[in-house]
Coordinates of C-alpha atoms and ligand atoms in Angstrom, one line a residue:
M1 CA 4.2 18.9 19.1
T2 CA 3.7 15.6 20.9
Q3 CA 5.8 12.8 19.6
F4 CA 4.0 9.5 19.5
R5 CA 7.1 7.3 19.5
P6 CA 9.5 7.3 22.4
R7 CA 12.5 9.6 21.5
G8 CA 15.3 7.6 19.9
A9 CA 13.1 4.6 18.8
V10 CA 12.3 5.6 15.2
A11 CA 13.4 8.8 13.6
P12 CA 10.4 11.2 13.3
L13 CA 9.4 12.1 9.8
R14 CA 11.4 15.2 8.8
R15 CA 9.7 18.2 7.3
P16 CA 11.9 19.9 4.6
A17 CA 11.9 23.6 4.3
A18 CA 10.7 23.6 0.6
R19 CA 6.9 23.7 0.4
A20 CA 5.0 22.2 -2.5
T21 CA 1.3 21.5 -3.1
T22 CA 1.5 18.4 -5.3
V23 CA 3.5 15.2 -5.2
D24 CA 5.1 16.1 -8.5
A25 CA 6.1 19.5 -7.4
A26 CA 7.5 18.1 -4.1
V27 CA 9.6 15.6 -5.9
A28 CA 10.9 18.2 -8.3
A29 CA 11.7 20.6 -5.5
L30 CA 13.3 18.1 -3.1
R31 CA 14.7 15.3 -5.4
P32 CA 14.2 13.2 -2.3
E33 CA 16.8 10.5 -1.6
A34 CA 15.0 9.4 1.5
P35 CA 11.4 8.1 1.4
L36 CA 9.0 11.1 1.1
H37 CA 5.6 10.7 2.9
C38 CA 3.0 12.8 1.1
L39 CA 0.1 13.5 3.5
R40 CA -3.4 14.4 2.3
P41 CA -5.2 15.4 5.4
Q42 CA -8.1 16.7 3.5
A43 CA -8.8 13.2 2.1
V44 CA -8.8 11.8 5.6
T45 CA -11.2 14.5 6.8
A46 CA -13.5 13.7 3.8
A47 CA -13.4 10.0 4.5
A48 CA -14.1 10.6 8.2
R49 CA -17.0 12.9 7.5
A50 CA -18.5 10.4 5.1
F51 CA -18.2 7.6 7.6
V52 CA -19.7 9.7 10.4
A53 CA -22.6 10.6 8.2
A54 CA -23.3 7.1 7.1
F55 CA -22.9 5.1 10.4
P56 CA -25.9 4.9 12.7
G57 CA -24.0 5.4 15.9
D58 CA -20.8 6.7 17.4
V59 CA -17.5 6.5 15.4
L60 CA -14.3 5.7 17.2
Y61 CA -11.1 6.1 15.2
A62 CA -8.7 3.1 15.7
V63 CA -5.6 5.1 16.5
K64 CA -3.1 2.3 15.9
C65 CA -3.8 2.6 12.1
N66 CA -2.0 6.0 12.0
A67 CA -1.2 8.0 15.1
E68 CA 0.6 10.9 13.4
P69 CA -0.8 14.2 14.8
T70 CA -1.7 15.5 11.3
M71 CA -3.9 12.5 10.7
L72 CA -5.5 12.6 14.2
R73 CA -6.3 16.3 13.6
A74 CA -7.7 15.4 10.1
V75 CA -9.9 12.6 11.6
A76 CA -11.2 15.0 14.3
A77 CA -11.9 17.7 11.7
G78 CA -14.2 15.1 9.9
G79 CA -16.4 15.0 13.0
V80 CA -14.9 12.0 14.9
A81 CA -15.0 12.7 18.6
H82 CA -14.2 9.2 20.0
F83 CA -10.9 7.4 19.8
D84 CA -10.2 3.7 20.1
C85 CA -6.8 3.3 21.9
A86 CA -4.9 0.2 22.7
S87 CA -2.0 1.4 24.8
E88 CA -1.1 4.1 27.3
A89 CA 1.0 5.9 24.7
E90 CA -1.9 6.1 22.4
V91 CA -4.2 7.4 25.1
R92 CA -1.6 10.0 26.1
V93 CA -1.1 11.4 22.6
V94 CA -4.9 11.6 22.0
R95 CA -5.6 13.2 25.3
S96 CA -2.8 15.8 24.8
M97 CA -4.4 16.8 21.5
F98 CA -8.1 16.5 22.3
P99 CA -8.9 17.4 25.9
D100 CA -12.7 16.8 25.4
A101 CA -12.5 13.6 23.3
E102 CA -13.9 10.3 24.5
I103 CA -11.2 7.8 24.7
H104 CA -12.0 4.1 24.8
F105 CA -9.4 1.5 25.9
M106 CA -10.2 -1.3 23.4
H107 CA -7.3 -3.7 23.9
P108 CA -8.6 -6.9 25.7
V109 CA -5.3 -7.4 27.6
K110 CA -3.8 -4.4 29.4
S111 CA -1.2 -3.8 32.0
R112 CA -2.4 -2.7 35.4
A113 CA -0.3 0.4 35.1
A114 CA -1.9 1.3 31.8
I115 CA -5.5 0.8 33.1
R116 CA -4.6 2.9 36.2
A117 CA -3.0 5.8 34.2
A118 CA -5.9 5.7 31.7
W119 CA -8.5 6.0 34.5
T120 CA -6.7 8.5 36.8
Q121 CA -4.7 10.7 34.5
F122 CA -6.5 10.6 31.2
G123 CA -10.2 10.3 32.0
V124 CA -10.7 7.1 30.1
R125 CA -14.0 5.5 31.2
D126 CA -14.6 2.5 28.8
F127 CA -12.5 -0.6 28.9
V128 CA -12.8 -3.8 26.9
L129 CA -12.2 -7.3 28.3
D130 CA -12.5 -10.9 27.1
T131 CA -11.6 -12.9 30.3
D132 CA -12.6 -13.0 34.0
S133 CA -9.0 -12.1 35.0
E134 CA -9.1 -8.9 32.9
L135 CA -12.5 -8.0 34.5
T136 CA -10.9 -8.4 37.9
K137 CA -7.9 -6.2 36.9
I138 CA -10.2 -3.4 35.5
L139 CA -12.4 -3.5 38.6
E140 CA -9.3 -3.3 40.9
E141 CA -7.6 -0.5 39.0
T142 CA -10.6 1.9 38.2
G143 CA -13.2 3.7 40.3
S144 CA -16.8 2.6 40.0
Q145 CA -18.2 5.9 39.0
D146 CA -19.3 6.0 35.3
R147 CA -17.3 2.9 34.4
G148 CA -18.0 1.4 31.0
L149 CA -17.3 -2.3 30.4
V150 CA -17.3 -3.9 26.9
V151 CA -17.0 -7.6 26.3
R152 CA -15.1 -8.7 23.2
L153 CA -16.8 -11.5 21.4
A154 CA -14.7 -13.9 19.2
L155 CA -16.1 -14.5 15.7
P156 CA -15.7 -17.6 13.6
K157 CA -13.0 -17.3 10.9
G158 CA -14.2 -14.8 8.4
S159 CA -13.5 -13.4 4.9
A160 CA -11.1 -10.6 5.8
A161 CA -7.6 -10.1 4.4
Y162 CA -6.3 -10.0 8.0
D163 CA -8.1 -12.5 10.2
L164 CA -8.3 -11.4 13.8
S165 CA -10.3 -14.2 15.2
G166 CA -7.4 -16.2 16.6
K167 CA -6.0 -13.8 19.2
F168 CA -8.8 -12.0 21.0
G169 CA -12.4 -12.5 22.0
A170 CA -14.5 -14.8 24.2
A171 CA -16.5 -17.7 22.7
P172 CA -20.3 -17.0 22.8
E173 CA -21.1 -18.9 26.0
E174 CA -18.1 -17.3 27.8
A175 CA -19.1 -13.8 26.4
A176 CA -22.6 -14.3 27.8
A177 CA -21.1 -15.2 31.2
L178 CA -18.8 -12.2 31.1
L179 CA -21.7 -9.9 30.4
R180 CA -23.5 -11.2 33.4
A181 CA -20.4 -10.9 35.6
A182 CA -19.7 -7.4 34.4
R183 CA -23.3 -6.0 34.6
P184 CA -23.3 -5.1 38.3
H185 CA -20.0 -3.1 37.9
A186 CA -20.9 -1.2 34.7
A187 CA -22.5 2.1 34.2
R188 CA -22.5 1.1 30.5
L189 CA -22.3 -2.5 29.3
G190 CA -21.3 -3.3 25.8
L191 CA -20.5 -6.2 23.5
S192 CA -17.9 -5.8 20.7
F193 CA -16.4 -7.8 17.8
H194 CA -14.0 -7.3 14.9
V195 CA -14.7 -9.1 11.6
G196 CA -11.1 -8.8 10.5
S197 CA -9.3 -6.1 8.7
Q198 CA -10.0 -5.2 5.0
C199 CA -13.2 -7.4 5.1
L200 CA -14.8 -7.2 1.6
D201 CA -18.0 -8.9 2.6
P202 CA -20.8 -6.7 4.1
A203 CA -22.7 -9.8 5.2
A204 CA -19.9 -10.5 7.7
W205 CA -21.4 -7.7 9.8
T206 CA -24.9 -9.0 9.6
R207 CA -23.8 -12.4 10.7
A208 CA -21.7 -11.0 13.6
L209 CA -24.6 -8.9 14.7
A210 CA -26.9 -11.9 14.7
L211 CA -24.4 -13.7 16.9
A212 CA -24.2 -10.7 19.2
A213 CA -28.0 -10.7 19.5
E214 CA -27.9 -14.4 20.5
V215 CA -25.2 -13.8 23.1
I216 CA -27.1 -10.9 24.6
G217 CA -30.3 -13.0 24.7
A218 CA -28.3 -15.9 26.4
A219 CA -26.8 -13.5 28.9
G220 CA -30.2 -12.3 30.0
V221 CA -28.9 -8.9 31.1
A222 CA -29.4 -5.4 29.6
V223 CA -26.7 -4.2 27.2
E224 CA -26.4 -0.6 26.2
I225 CA -23.8 -0.8 23.4
V226 CA -22.9 -3.0 20.5
D227 CA -19.5 -2.2 18.9
V228 CA -19.2 -3.5 15.3
G229 CA -15.5 -3.0 15.3
G230 CA -13.3 -2.0 12.3
G231 CA -12.4 -3.9 9.2
F232 CA -14.1 -1.6 6.7
P233 CA -12.2 -2.0 3.4
V234 CA -10.6 0.4 0.9
A235 CA -9.6 -0.1 -2.7
Y236 CA -6.3 -1.6 -3.7
P237 CA -5.3 -2.7 -7.2
G238 CA -7.2 -5.9 -7.9
S239 CA -9.4 -5.5 -4.9
E240 CA -12.4 -3.2 -5.3
P241 CA -14.8 -3.3 -2.3
P242 CA -18.5 -2.7 -2.4
P243 CA -19.5 0.9 -1.5
L244 CA -19.6 2.0 2.1
A245 CA -23.4 2.1 1.9
A246 CA -23.5 -1.6 1.4
F247 CA -21.8 -2.1 4.7
M248 CA -24.1 0.3 6.4
E249 CA -27.1 -1.6 5.0
A250 CA -25.7 -4.9 6.3
I251 CA -25.1 -3.3 9.7
R252 CA -28.7 -1.9 9.8
A253 CA -30.0 -5.4 8.9
G254 CA -28.1 -7.0 11.7
A255 CA -28.8 -4.3 14.2
A256 CA -32.5 -4.9 13.7
L257 CA -32.0 -8.2 15.6
L258 CA -30.6 -6.4 18.7
P259 CA -32.8 -5.4 21.7
E260 CA -34.5 -2.1 21.4
G261 CA -32.4 1.0 22.3
V262 CA -28.9 -0.5 21.9
R263 CA -26.4 2.1 20.8
L264 CA -24.0 1.2 18.0
W265 CA -20.3 2.0 18.0
A266 CA -17.8 1.4 15.1
E267 CA -14.0 1.4 15.2
P268 CA -12.8 2.1 11.7
G269 CA -9.1 2.6 11.1
R270 CA -8.1 1.8 7.5
A271 CA -11.3 3.2 5.9
L272 CA -10.6 6.7 7.4
V273 CA -6.9 7.1 6.7
A274 CA -5.7 4.8 3.9
G275 CA -6.1 7.5 1.2
G276 CA -4.3 10.0 3.5
A277 CA -0.8 9.3 2.5
S278 CA 1.4 8.0 -0.3
V279 CA 5.1 7.4 -0.1
V280 CA 7.6 8.3 -2.8
V281 CA 10.5 5.9 -2.9
Q282 CA 13.6 6.1 -5.1
V283 CA 15.1 3.4 -7.2
Q284 CA 18.7 2.9 -6.1
C285 CA 19.6 -0.1 -8.3
R286 CA 18.0 -2.1 -11.0
R287 CA 19.0 -5.7 -11.6
G288 CA 16.8 -7.2 -14.3
D289 CA 13.3 -7.3 -13.1
A290 CA 14.3 -6.4 -9.5
L291 CA 14.3 -2.9 -8.2
Y292 CA 16.2 -2.0 -5.0
V293 CA 14.4 1.0 -3.4
N294 CA 14.9 3.1 -0.3
D295 CA 11.9 1.9 1.7
G296 CA 10.5 -1.6 2.4
V297 CA 8.8 -4.0 4.8
Y298 CA 10.7 -2.6 7.8
G299 CA 9.6 0.9 6.8
A300 CA 6.2 2.1 5.5
L301 CA 5.7 -0.9 3.1
S302 CA 5.2 -3.6 5.6
D303 CA 1.9 -4.8 4.2
A304 CA 3.5 -5.1 0.7
G305 CA 5.7 -7.8 2.1
A306 CA 4.5 -11.1 3.6
P307 CA 0.8 -10.0 3.9
G308 CA 0.9 -9.5 0.1
F309 CA -1.1 -6.3 -0.2
R310 CA -0.8 -4.6 -3.6
F311 CA -0.6 -0.8 -3.6
P312 CA -1.4 1.6 -6.4
H313 CA 1.8 3.0 -7.9
R314 CA 3.3 5.1 -10.6
L315 CA 6.7 6.2 -11.9
L316 CA 8.0 9.7 -11.5
R317 CA 11.0 10.8 -13.7
L318 CA 12.2 14.4 -13.8
D319 CA 14.5 14.2 -16.8
G320 CA 12.6 13.0 -19.8
A321 CA 9.7 10.6 -20.5
A322 CA 9.7 7.0 -19.5
S323 CA 8.8 4.1 -21.8
E324 CA 5.2 3.5 -22.5
V325 CA 5.7 -0.2 -22.4
T326 CA 5.1 -1.6 -18.9
R327 CA 6.4 -4.7 -17.3
A328 CA 6.3 -6.5 -14.0
F329 CA 8.9 -5.8 -11.3
T330 CA 9.7 -7.0 -7.9
L331 CA 10.8 -4.5 -5.3
F332 CA 13.5 -5.1 -2.6
G333 CA 13.7 -2.8 0.4
P334 CA 16.9 -1.3 1.7
T335 CA 17.7 -3.6 4.7
C336 CA 20.0 -6.6 4.4
D337 CA 17.2 -9.0 5.3
S338 CA 16.0 -11.3 2.4
A339 CA 12.5 -11.0 3.8
D340 CA 12.6 -7.3 2.8
V341 CA 10.9 -8.1 -0.6
M342 CA 7.7 -6.8 -2.1
R343 CA 6.5 -9.1 -4.9
G344 CA 3.7 -6.9 -6.2
P345 CA 3.8 -7.3 -9.1
W346 CA 4.7 -3.7 -9.6
M347 CA 3.8 -2.6 -13.2
L348 CA 6.2 0.0 -14.3
P349 CA 7.7 1.4 -17.5
A350 CA 10.1 -1.1 -19.0
D351 CA 13.0 1.3 -18.8
V352 CA 12.8 2.1 -15.1
R353 CA 16.2 2.9 -13.9
E354 CA 18.4 4.1 -11.0
G355 CA 17.3 7.6 -9.8
D356 CA 13.6 7.2 -10.8
W357 CA 11.0 7.6 -8.1
I358 CA 7.9 5.5 -7.5
E359 CA 4.9 6.9 -5.7
V360 CA 3.1 4.2 -3.7
G361 CA -0.5 5.1 -2.7
Q362 CA -3.0 4.1 0.0
L363 CA -0.3 4.1 2.7
G364 CA -2.1 6.2 5.2
A365 CA -3.3 3.0 6.9
Y366 CA -0.6 0.8 8.5
G367 CA 2.2 2.5 6.6
T368 CA 3.8 5.2 8.8
A369 CA 2.5 3.3 11.8
L370 CA 4.6 0.2 11.1
R371 CA 8.0 1.9 10.4
T372 CA 11.0 0.6 12.4
A373 CA 14.6 1.6 12.8
F374 CA 15.9 -1.8 11.6
N375 CA 19.3 -1.5 9.9
G376 CA 19.2 2.3 10.3
F377 CA 16.8 2.9 7.5
D378 CA 14.3 5.0 9.3
H379 CA 15.1 8.4 8.0
A380 CA 12.1 9.7 6.0
L381 CA 10.7 13.1 4.9
V382 CA 7.1 14.3 5.2
T383 CA 5.2 16.9 3.3
E384 CA 1.5 17.8 2.8
V385 CA 0.0 17.8 -0.6
T386 CA -3.4 18.7 -2.0
D387 CA -3.6 15.9 -4.6
S388 CA -6.5 13.5 -4.4
P389 CA -5.8 10.1 -2.8
M390 CA -3.8 7.9 -5.1
L391 CA -6.1 5.0 -6.0
A392 CA -6.0 2.6 -8.8
T393 CA -3.0 1.9 -11.0
P394 CA -4.5 2.4 -14.5
G395 CA -4.6 -0.9 -16.5
Y396 CA -3.1 -2.7 -13.6
E397 CA -5.1 -5.9 -13.8
A398 CA -4.8 -6.4 -17.5
A399 CA -1.1 -5.7 -17.3
A400 CA -0.5 -7.9 -14.3
A401 CA -2.4 -10.8 -16.0
R402 CA -0.4 -10.5 -19.2
A403 CA 2.8 -10.5 -17.1
A404 CA 1.8 -13.6 -15.1
Ligands
PLP501 C1 -7.0 -2.8 14.4 C2 -8.4 -2.6 15.1 C3 -9.3 -1.8 14.5 C4 -9.2 -1.1 13.2 O1 -9.2 -2.0 12.2 P1 -9.3 -1.6 10.6 O2 -9.3 -2.9 9.9 O3 -8.1 -0.7 10.4 O4 -10.5 -0.8 10.4 C5 -10.5 -1.6 15.3 N1 -10.7 -2.2 16.4 C6 -9.8 -3.1 17.0 C7 -10.1 -3.7 18.3 C8 -8.6 -3.3 16.3 O5 -7.7 -4.1 16.8

């Protein structure tokens, strides 16, 4: 099997011999002392299938969100035949698994070597850009036959959990000029944007599409594709997004402003894979309201650190029942860095103790993908389960409010 990470960088997830079909059974069989990643590929396939059915255009999976082969296969099984890659390594792994997939190179700043390899070795034909110099690079490193060029438009600061407006994208006038400059060199010309990750407001897409329509009008050239990016949200404790249909309605409303015949693309990451994994961590030490666990912000729980995401969670104890009284805990990860803290709050039985396990849900997105080998804590196990995605933590909001 192709390994996404260079050998030696981060230990690959280890598959234990014991097989189990539920998280509870896996924990009982393995009594895991390393973080245990519980994959739910069928949940990813279902989410991908639902998105493909709802979206009025082509669906490109944003590979960076989770590039594990099991997840890539699950996304493809849901009907996704396009992949949004941002590096040569991502392009390589997708091509090795899916010889017929359409791969789109959607990072606005690429090395010449990556562009060249994508074009010549891996059959990538679509490239994004947000500057004149990137356009020059792409034109110099690719052939002219069937070349697709997509201009990334910057959006005003929005309402997403992760704002992406500061780093990439051309301002509207620049984007119009880039469309004009790219037009003679493109078999397909597109305009793309990203409203920001975990964006809870469907109207953000309508506004962005209205701006895209203005830019296309100002450019005065034909555009074949508008790419509405990723950012589609999922549920986390205390954050319940509107249903997917509301986002699709907002996109249809915005798309009505575009010139006739424009094809839509979307680049969902989080929305397809978040429910596809949970991670079971073990409590190694309790000190008052602080729990020291075996995974943290340098592992799969990066977003629970500084970004402050709250993840659904529950206690697993094999020998006896836990207290029915819950209270708020802070989690510390295993590294020696004081930034390795996840404030939650984590609502857990008041008598949680060393040796207990905690299942943390919704980690299929930006969990596995962000693991590092810092401090040597990269050893983790992986197994597949048939449980439904782990969503809400029952009573979380009330309990967290009482604790605050
Ligand atoms: C990260 C990223 C995505 C996926 O974003 P999600 O919020 O996970 O849906 C899509 N497109 C681009 C260009 C990205 O950088």
